[in-house]
Short mmCIF file of C-alpha atoms in Angstrom, two decimals:
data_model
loop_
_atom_site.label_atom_id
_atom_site.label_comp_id
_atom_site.label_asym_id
_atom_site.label_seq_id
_atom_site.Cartn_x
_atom_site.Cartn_y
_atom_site.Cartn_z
CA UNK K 174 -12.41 10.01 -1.71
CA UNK K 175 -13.33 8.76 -4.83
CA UNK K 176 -10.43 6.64 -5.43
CA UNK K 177 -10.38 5.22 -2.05
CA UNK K 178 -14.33 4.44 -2.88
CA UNK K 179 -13.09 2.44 -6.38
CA UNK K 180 -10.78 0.79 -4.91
CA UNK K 181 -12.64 -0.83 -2.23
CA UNK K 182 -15.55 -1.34 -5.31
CA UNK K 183 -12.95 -3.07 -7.65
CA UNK K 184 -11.11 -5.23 -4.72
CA UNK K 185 -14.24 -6.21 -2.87
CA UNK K 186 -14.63 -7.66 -6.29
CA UNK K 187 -11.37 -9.08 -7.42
CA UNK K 188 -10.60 -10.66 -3.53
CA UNK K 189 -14.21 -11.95 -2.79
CA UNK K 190 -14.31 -9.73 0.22
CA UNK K 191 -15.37 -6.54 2.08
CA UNK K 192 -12.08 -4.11 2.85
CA UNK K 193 -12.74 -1.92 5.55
CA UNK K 194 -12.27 1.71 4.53
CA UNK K 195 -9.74 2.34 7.51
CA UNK K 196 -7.38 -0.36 5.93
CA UNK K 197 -7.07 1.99 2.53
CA UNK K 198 -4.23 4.50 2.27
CA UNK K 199 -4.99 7.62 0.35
CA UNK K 200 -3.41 10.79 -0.75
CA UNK K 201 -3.39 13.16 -3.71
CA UNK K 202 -0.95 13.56 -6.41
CA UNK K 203 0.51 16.84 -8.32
CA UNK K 204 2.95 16.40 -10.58
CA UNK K 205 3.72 17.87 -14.03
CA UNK K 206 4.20 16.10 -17.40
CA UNK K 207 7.35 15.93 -17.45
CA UNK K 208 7.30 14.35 -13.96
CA UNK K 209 5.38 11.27 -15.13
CA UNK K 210 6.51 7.43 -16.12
CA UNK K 211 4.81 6.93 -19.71
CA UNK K 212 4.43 3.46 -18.74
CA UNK K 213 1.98 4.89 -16.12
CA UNK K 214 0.35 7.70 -18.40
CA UNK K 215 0.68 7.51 -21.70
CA UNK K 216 1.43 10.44 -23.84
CA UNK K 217 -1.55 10.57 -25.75
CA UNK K 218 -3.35 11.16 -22.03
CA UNK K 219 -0.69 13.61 -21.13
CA UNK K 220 -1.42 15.47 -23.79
CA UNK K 221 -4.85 16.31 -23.15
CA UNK K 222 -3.86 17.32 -19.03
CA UNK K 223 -3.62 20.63 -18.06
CA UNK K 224 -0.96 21.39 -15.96
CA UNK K 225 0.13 20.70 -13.19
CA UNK K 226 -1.62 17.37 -13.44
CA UNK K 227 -3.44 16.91 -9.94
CA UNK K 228 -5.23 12.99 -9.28
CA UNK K 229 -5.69 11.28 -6.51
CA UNK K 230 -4.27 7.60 -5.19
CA UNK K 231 -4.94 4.90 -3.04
CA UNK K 232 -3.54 2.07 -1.71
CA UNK K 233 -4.55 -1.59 0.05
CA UNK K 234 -1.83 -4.04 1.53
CA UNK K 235 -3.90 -7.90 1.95
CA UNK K 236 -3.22 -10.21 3.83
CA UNK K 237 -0.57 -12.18 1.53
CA UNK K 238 1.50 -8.77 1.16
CA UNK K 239 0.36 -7.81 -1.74
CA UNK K 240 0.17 -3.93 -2.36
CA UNK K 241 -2.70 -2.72 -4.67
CA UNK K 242 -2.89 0.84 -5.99
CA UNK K 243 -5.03 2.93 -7.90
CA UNK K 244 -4.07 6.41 -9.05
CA UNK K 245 -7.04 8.38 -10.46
CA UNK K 246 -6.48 11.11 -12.99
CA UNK K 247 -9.15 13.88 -14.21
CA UNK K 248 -8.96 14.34 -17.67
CA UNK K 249 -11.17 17.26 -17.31
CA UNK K 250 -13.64 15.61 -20.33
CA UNK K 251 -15.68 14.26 -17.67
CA UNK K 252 -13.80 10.90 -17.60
CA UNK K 253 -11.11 9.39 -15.08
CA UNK K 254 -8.16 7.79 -16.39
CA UNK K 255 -7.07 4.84 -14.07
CA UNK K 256 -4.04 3.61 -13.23
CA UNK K 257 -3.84 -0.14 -11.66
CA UNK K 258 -0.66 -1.14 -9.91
CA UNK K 259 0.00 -4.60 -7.79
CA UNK K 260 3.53 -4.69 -6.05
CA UNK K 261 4.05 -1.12 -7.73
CA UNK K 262 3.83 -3.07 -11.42
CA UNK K 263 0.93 -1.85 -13.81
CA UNK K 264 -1.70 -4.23 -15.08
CA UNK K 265 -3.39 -3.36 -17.51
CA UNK K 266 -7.07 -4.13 -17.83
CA UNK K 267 -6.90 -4.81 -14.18
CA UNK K 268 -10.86 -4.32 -13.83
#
């Protein structure tokens, strides 16, 4: 639920308007490292997950078609590494 919750927070922002929660896809993620796209996670991150490496994602389509997602790792340090996709591209420094 969290990453449907920072989603919404970081869109609201970024589109100028409030995204019902029904309108956000969600589901969560295990994979392990060897599994993963280093352009998505890089390797200094991967080295620091246990494994299997367990996150969540979520997922807005607006009105234009474009398709936002955010996949949400644990690092287990207490921090969440974040993973920003539009039209399943990563941008970086997306909030």
């Amino acid at each position: 639920m969290a990453a449907e919750k920072r989603l919404l927070e970081v869109l609201s922002q970024k589109l100028g308007k409030e995204i019902p929660i029904s309108e956000i896809g969600y589901e969560s993620i295990e994979f392990m490292k060897e599994e993963v796209d280093e352009q998505l996670v890089p390797e200094h991150v991967l080295d620091q997950l246990a494994e299997p490496i367990i996150g969540d994602s979520a997922n807005y389509t607006d009105d234009k078609g474009d398709y936002y997602t955010l996949i949400s790792i644990e690092t287990g340090n207490g921090e969440t590494y974040e993973v920003w996709l539009i039209n399943d591209k990563v941008v970086s420094n997306f909030t």
